Short mmCIF file of C-alpha atoms in Angstrom, two decimals:
data_model
loop_
_atom_site.label_atom_id
_atom_site.label_comp_id
_atom_site.label_asym_id
_atom_site.label_seq_id
_atom_site.Cartn_x
_atom_site.Cartn_y
_atom_site.Cartn_z
CA MET Q 27 119.57 -58.18 74.14
CA VAL Q 28 119.24 -58.28 77.91
CA GLY Q 29 119.24 -61.59 79.73
CA ALA Q 30 118.55 -62.89 83.21
CA GLY Q 31 122.06 -62.05 84.43
CA PHE Q 32 121.30 -58.35 84.18
CA SER Q 33 118.42 -58.61 86.64
CA LEU Q 34 120.85 -59.74 89.36
CA ASN Q 35 121.66 -56.04 89.70
CA ALA Q 36 118.16 -55.36 91.04
CA ILE Q 37 117.84 -53.64 94.43
CA PRO Q 38 115.59 -55.26 97.06
CA THR Q 39 113.05 -52.81 98.47
CA LYS Q 40 112.92 -54.45 101.92
CA SER Q 41 115.58 -55.80 104.26
CA ASN Q 42 114.09 -59.30 104.31
CA VAL Q 43 114.03 -59.67 100.51
CA PRO Q 44 116.73 -62.05 99.20
CA PRO Q 45 118.97 -61.19 96.24
CA PHE Q 46 117.30 -61.45 92.86
CA PRO Q 47 117.14 -65.12 91.73
CA ASP Q 48 118.94 -66.34 88.66
CA TRP Q 49 117.92 -69.02 86.18
CA ARG Q 50 119.73 -71.68 88.25
CA ALA Q 51 117.63 -70.82 91.35
CA LEU Q 52 114.41 -71.15 89.35
CA SER Q 53 115.52 -74.50 87.97
CA LEU Q 54 116.33 -75.82 91.45
CA ARG Q 55 112.86 -74.83 92.62
CA LEU Q 56 111.49 -77.06 89.88
CA VAL Q 57 113.77 -79.84 91.10
CA ASP Q 58 112.52 -79.37 94.69
CA ALA Q 59 108.92 -79.75 93.55
CA LEU Q 60 109.53 -82.75 91.27
CA TYR Q 61 112.22 -84.57 93.23
CA PRO Q 62 111.71 -83.77 96.95
CA ARG Q 63 114.51 -84.96 99.15
CA ALA Q 64 112.15 -86.80 101.51
CA SER Q 65 110.82 -89.15 98.81
CA THR Q 66 113.61 -89.25 96.20
CA THR Q 67 116.84 -91.20 96.19
CA ALA Q 68 120.05 -89.23 96.38
CA PHE Q 69 121.00 -90.52 92.91
CA ASP Q 70 117.76 -89.41 91.22
CA ARG Q 71 117.93 -86.06 93.00
CA GLY Q 72 121.52 -85.60 91.91
CA GLN Q 73 120.67 -86.42 88.30
CA ALA Q 74 117.86 -83.87 88.35
CA GLU Q 75 120.19 -81.20 89.71
CA LEU Q 76 122.67 -81.94 86.96
CA ARG Q 77 119.96 -81.53 84.34
CA ALA Q 78 118.94 -78.22 85.94
CA ALA Q 79 122.43 -76.89 85.23
CA SER Q 80 121.89 -77.00 81.44
CA VAL Q 81 119.45 -75.00 79.36
CA SER Q 82 117.88 -78.04 77.70
CA GLY Q 83 117.60 -79.85 81.02
CA SER Q 84 115.92 -76.94 82.82
CA LEU Q 85 113.43 -76.52 79.97
CA ARG Q 86 112.56 -80.23 80.20
CA LEU Q 87 112.01 -79.82 83.95
CA GLY Q 88 109.47 -77.13 83.14
CA ASP Q 89 107.52 -79.59 80.99
CA GLU Q 90 107.71 -82.21 83.76
CA PHE Q 91 106.30 -79.69 86.23
CA ILE Q 92 103.35 -78.91 83.94
CA ALA Q 93 102.68 -82.62 83.50
CA ALA Q 94 102.67 -83.09 87.29
CA TYR Q 95 100.94 -79.91 88.49
CA GLY Q 96 99.50 -78.03 85.48
CA ARG Q 97 100.39 -74.79 83.72
CA PRO Q 98 98.77 -72.42 86.24
CA ALA Q 99 100.95 -73.92 88.96
CA LEU Q 100 104.09 -73.20 86.90
CA ASP Q 101 103.05 -69.59 86.38
CA ASP Q 102 102.40 -69.28 90.12
CA LEU Q 103 105.81 -70.75 90.92
CA LEU Q 104 107.46 -68.28 88.55
CA ALA Q 105 105.80 -65.36 90.31
CA GLU Q 106 106.74 -66.82 93.69
CA VAL Q 107 110.43 -67.20 92.83
CA ILE Q 108 110.76 -63.89 90.96
CA ARG Q 109 109.07 -61.47 93.38
CA ASP Q 110 108.97 -58.68 90.84
CA GLU Q 111 107.40 -56.00 93.02
CA ASP Q 112 109.99 -56.48 95.76
CA TYR Q 113 112.85 -55.10 93.61
CA GLU Q 114 113.73 -51.80 92.03
CA PRO Q 115 116.03 -51.24 89.04
CA SER Q 116 119.59 -50.23 89.83
CA SER Q 117 121.60 -47.43 88.27
CA LEU Q 118 122.86 -49.94 85.68
CA HIS Q 119 119.35 -50.29 84.28
CA THR Q 120 119.11 -46.53 83.92
CA ILE Q 121 122.52 -46.13 82.27
CA LEU Q 122 121.67 -48.96 79.85
CA LEU Q 123 118.43 -47.32 78.70
CA LYS Q 124 120.01 -43.91 78.28
CA LEU Q 125 122.23 -45.27 75.49
CA PRO Q 126 120.96 -44.79 71.94
CA TRP Q 127 119.93 -48.35 71.13
CA SER Q 128 117.60 -48.85 68.15
CA ASP Q 129 115.63 -51.32 70.27
CA VAL Q 130 116.09 -53.22 73.50
CA PHE Q 131 115.06 -56.89 73.57
CA THR Q 132 114.85 -58.93 76.74
CA THR Q 133 113.95 -62.50 77.68
CA ASN Q 134 113.30 -61.44 81.33
CA TYR Q 135 109.82 -61.66 82.83
CA ASP Q 136 110.45 -58.98 85.46
CA ARG Q 137 109.54 -55.32 84.92
CA LEU Q 138 112.84 -53.81 86.03
CA LEU Q 139 113.60 -52.39 82.59
CA GLU Q 140 110.11 -50.86 82.27
CA ARG Q 141 110.45 -49.15 85.63
CA ALA Q 142 113.88 -47.89 84.70
CA ALA Q 143 112.57 -46.62 81.36
CA SER Q 144 110.05 -44.43 83.18
CA ARG Q 145 112.98 -42.63 84.85
CA VAL Q 146 114.88 -41.93 81.60
CA SER Q 147 113.96 -38.55 80.20
CA GLU Q 148 116.36 -38.70 77.27
CA ARG Q 149 114.50 -41.50 75.47
CA ARG Q 150 110.92 -42.73 75.39
CA TYR Q 151 110.60 -46.48 75.02
CA HIS Q 152 107.53 -48.15 73.54
CA ILE Q 153 106.85 -51.36 75.49
CA VAL Q 154 106.09 -54.44 73.39
CA THR Q 155 104.72 -57.50 75.20
CA ASN Q 156 102.73 -59.10 72.38
CA ALA Q 157 102.00 -58.88 68.68
CA LEU Q 158 99.32 -56.21 69.12
CA ASP Q 159 101.90 -53.80 70.55
CA ILE Q 160 104.27 -54.01 67.57
CA GLY Q 161 102.45 -51.69 65.20
CA SER Q 162 101.14 -49.19 67.76
CA GLY Q 163 104.36 -47.38 68.67
CA MET Q 164 107.67 -46.11 67.30
CA ARG Q 165 111.29 -46.90 68.11
CA PRO Q 166 113.01 -47.27 70.40
CA ARG Q 167 111.06 -50.30 71.60
CA LEU Q 168 111.51 -52.37 74.71
CA VAL Q 169 110.51 -55.84 73.62
CA LYS Q 170 109.55 -58.57 76.14
CA LEU Q 171 110.16 -61.72 74.13
CA HIS Q 172 109.23 -64.31 76.73
CA GLY Q 173 106.30 -62.73 78.51
CA SER Q 174 106.05 -60.08 81.23
CA PHE Q 175 104.76 -59.86 84.76
CA PRO Q 176 102.15 -59.68 86.05
CA SER Q 177 100.01 -61.25 83.31
CA GLY Q 178 101.80 -60.87 79.98
CA ARG Q 179 101.50 -64.51 78.96
CA PRO Q 180 102.65 -66.81 77.62
CA PHE Q 181 105.67 -67.05 79.93
CA VAL Q 182 108.14 -68.93 77.71
CA LEU Q 183 109.77 -71.40 80.10
CA THR Q 184 109.55 -74.94 78.82
CA GLU Q 185 110.80 -77.05 75.95
CA GLU Q 186 107.29 -77.14 74.52
CA ASP Q 187 106.99 -73.34 74.79
CA PHE Q 188 110.09 -72.94 72.64
CA ARG Q 189 108.85 -75.52 70.15
CA GLN Q 190 105.56 -73.66 69.71
CA TYR Q 191 107.03 -70.16 69.81
CA PRO Q 192 107.53 -69.69 66.03
CA ARG Q 193 103.81 -70.42 65.47
CA ARG Q 194 102.28 -68.81 68.56
CA CYS Q 195 104.46 -65.71 68.42
CA ALA Q 196 105.16 -65.39 64.70
CA ALA Q 197 105.02 -61.61 64.73
CA MET Q 198 107.59 -61.41 67.52
CA VAL Q 199 109.86 -63.84 65.62
CA ASN Q 200 109.57 -61.69 62.44
CA MET Q 201 110.40 -58.53 64.39
CA ALA Q 202 113.44 -60.12 66.10
CA GLN Q 203 114.77 -61.59 62.85
CA GLN Q 204 114.35 -58.25 61.08
CA SER Q 205 116.24 -56.49 63.84
CA ILE Q 206 119.07 -59.02 63.68
CA VAL Q 207 119.33 -58.36 59.92
CA GLU Q 208 119.36 -54.57 60.35
CA ASN Q 209 121.34 -53.99 63.55
CA VAL Q 210 124.44 -54.91 65.46
CA PHE Q 211 123.39 -56.82 68.59
CA CYS Q 212 124.99 -56.52 72.01
CA LEU Q 213 124.24 -59.31 74.53
CA LEU Q 214 124.26 -58.27 78.18
CA GLY Q 215 123.60 -60.65 81.09
CA PHE Q 216 122.87 -63.14 78.38
CA SER Q 217 124.65 -66.42 77.71
CA GLY Q 218 123.66 -66.63 74.09
CA ASP Q 219 122.33 -70.18 74.40
CA ASP Q 220 118.64 -69.26 74.40
CA PRO Q 221 117.01 -71.61 71.79
CA ASN Q 222 115.09 -68.81 70.10
CA PHE Q 223 118.12 -66.58 69.80
CA LEU Q 224 120.19 -69.45 68.36
CA ALA Q 225 117.45 -70.13 65.81
CA TRP Q 226 117.15 -66.47 64.79
CA THR Q 227 120.86 -65.83 64.44
CA GLY Q 228 121.20 -69.12 62.54
CA TRP Q 229 118.43 -67.97 60.19
CA ALA Q 230 120.33 -64.73 59.61
CA ARG Q 231 123.58 -66.56 58.79
CA ASP Q 232 121.71 -68.95 56.45
CA ASN Q 233 120.16 -66.04 54.52
CA LEU Q 234 122.91 -63.40 54.63
CA GLY Q 235 126.08 -65.51 54.78
CA ASP Q 236 129.13 -63.31 55.37
CA GLY Q 237 126.91 -60.24 55.18
CA VAL Q 238 125.29 -60.97 58.55
CA ARG Q 239 125.67 -58.28 61.18
CA GLN Q 240 128.05 -58.83 64.06
CA VAL Q 241 126.79 -59.92 67.48
CA PHE Q 242 128.82 -58.94 70.54
CA LEU Q 243 128.63 -61.16 73.63
CA CYS Q 244 129.84 -59.03 76.56
CA GLY Q 245 130.68 -59.95 80.13
CA LEU Q 246 132.88 -62.12 82.32
CA LEU Q 247 133.05 -65.03 79.91
CA ASN Q 248 136.22 -66.99 80.84
CA LEU Q 249 136.18 -68.76 77.47
CA ASN Q 250 138.68 -71.34 76.29
CA SER Q 251 140.05 -71.20 72.76
CA ALA Q 252 137.55 -73.70 71.38
CA GLN Q 253 134.57 -71.87 72.84
CA ARG Q 254 135.84 -68.58 71.50
CA LYS Q 255 136.42 -70.04 68.04
CA LEU Q 256 132.90 -71.53 67.97
CA LEU Q 257 131.38 -68.17 68.78
CA GLN Q 258 133.45 -66.42 66.15
CA ASP Q 259 132.45 -69.01 63.53
CA ARG Q 260 128.83 -68.11 64.36
CA LYS Q 261 129.56 -64.38 63.85
CA VAL Q 262 129.49 -63.74 67.60
CA MET Q 263 132.38 -61.64 68.89
CA PRO Q 264 133.10 -62.30 72.57
CA ILE Q 265 134.09 -59.27 74.60
CA ASP Q 266 135.59 -60.87 77.71
CA LEU Q 267 135.99 -58.44 80.57
CA SER Q 268 137.55 -61.05 82.91
CA PRO Q 269 141.14 -59.65 82.57
CA LEU Q 270 139.91 -56.27 83.82
CA PHE Q 271 138.14 -57.85 86.79
CA PRO Q 272 140.31 -60.76 88.01
CA GLU Q 273 138.68 -62.96 90.63
CA PRO Q 274 141.33 -62.45 93.32
CA ALA Q 275 140.65 -58.71 93.29
CA TRP Q 276 136.88 -59.18 93.01
CA PRO Q 277 135.99 -62.25 95.11
CA ASP Q 278 132.23 -61.51 95.31
CA LYS Q 279 130.74 -62.94 92.13
CA VAL Q 280 127.67 -60.66 92.01
CA VAL Q 281 129.71 -57.51 92.68
CA ARG Q 282 132.32 -58.58 90.09
CA HIS Q 283 129.68 -59.00 87.40
CA ALA Q 284 127.97 -55.74 88.29
CA LYS Q 285 131.26 -53.82 88.14
CA ALA Q 286 132.10 -55.36 84.75
CA ILE Q 287 128.70 -54.35 83.29
CA GLU Q 288 129.02 -50.86 84.78
CA TRP Q 289 132.44 -50.40 83.22
CA LEU Q 290 131.14 -51.57 79.83
CA LEU Q 291 128.06 -49.29 79.90
CA LEU Q 292 130.10 -46.26 81.00
CA THR Q 293 132.64 -46.97 78.25
CA LEU Q 294 129.80 -47.02 75.71
CA GLU Q 295 128.38 -43.83 77.19
CA ALA Q 296 131.75 -42.08 76.96
CA ALA Q 297 132.26 -43.28 73.40
CA GLN Q 298 128.90 -42.21 71.95
CA PRO Q 299 129.23 -39.19 69.65
CA ILE Q 300 127.22 -36.06 70.25
CA ASN Q 301 123.78 -36.08 68.60
CA PRO Q 302 122.93 -32.50 67.45
CA LEU Q 303 119.23 -33.34 67.67
CA ASN Q 304 119.65 -33.59 71.46
CA TRP Q 305 121.10 -30.09 71.80
CA PRO Q 306 121.47 -28.48 74.33
CA GLN Q 307 121.03 -31.45 76.70
CA GLN Q 308 123.98 -33.33 75.26
CA ALA Q 309 126.19 -30.36 74.49
CA SER Q 310 128.09 -30.59 77.74
CA LYS Q 311 128.62 -34.39 77.40
CA ALA Q 312 128.11 -34.80 81.14
CA LEU Q 313 128.86 -38.43 81.93
CA THR Q 314 127.73 -40.72 84.68
CA SER Q 315 130.23 -40.85 87.54
CA PRO Q 316 131.75 -44.33 87.96
CA SER Q 317 131.48 -46.13 91.27
CA PRO Q 318 134.58 -46.41 93.50
CA GLY Q 319 137.27 -48.89 92.42
CA LEU Q 320 136.23 -49.11 88.79
CA PRO Q 321 139.04 -49.24 86.20
CA ALA Q 322 139.55 -46.06 84.18
CA ILE Q 323 136.92 -45.40 81.53
CA PRO Q 324 138.39 -44.88 78.00
CA GLN Q 325 137.33 -41.51 76.59
CA ARG Q 326 135.91 -40.82 73.16
CA GLN Q 327 138.29 -39.31 70.63
CA GLY Q 328 137.07 -36.64 68.21
CA ASP Q 329 133.66 -35.00 67.79
CA ASP Q 330 131.90 -37.32 65.36
CA VAL Q 331 128.21 -36.65 64.89
CA MET Q 332 125.55 -39.33 65.22
CA THR Q 333 122.03 -39.21 63.87
CA GLU Q 334 119.09 -41.44 64.87
CA ASP Q 335 119.63 -43.63 61.80
CA MET Q 336 123.15 -44.44 63.05
CA SER Q 337 122.01 -45.78 66.43
CA PRO Q 338 123.50 -49.19 67.29
#
């Protein structure tokens, strides 16, 4: 499951293109439109910015924007903030898609993963943007859960969108729930507080109890003991890479996160067993070279064999 944080690794195609925006930047654009500084008190503006910092608050701001300006204006703002065509996928996108996932799900609207998939010769991903795409291709699938640029609507962005999602996108819900039942999930660039994901994993726990598959939340998490315990109670195992990438040694936040994701992906790449179906391409086990300064990559032990049915 790939979230908005992964898109921060995108590479601008022009010198005047700013870094890829995150969810916070999008939320603040909603605040600017709804609570302009010139006509809003400092208190009201401050309260709106506080709401924009939370998932529920930012979703409510989306509904306020639609009430004030209409749905087309929100879609236009989304395309204006996330200038999809001005960015290219980074090497991290390519490394990610080379790994033998059963499926890749994403809540991102951008097409970085699709463009990266076209560069991966080892695997051919079937792109799913709506219910009609589900039955027309085989795994592995690249599933766009919340819409896709340029016109793969609905763009799921508001509180009302999430409320209507189970009815409007029932086939997507069924597919996601089935995958959660069958597979181990790895969350990358994803906070795990997406309302749909919480509902689907809760459904799995309700129906499978202790038999539910593990979910791994990976990244620079900096969790306290209560937060870690809550995740574990929900069958989510946090993989906190913060000790490997301490802030004093990695002061740039974006670089620090990118390095952590790179280390994780290269570790997974090194650990994957050889698939005899990919012979001779995989026989040499040539691995991606790590970037400078990265901690040592643990190497796989043994020569276990993996088949397609054993993909994570």
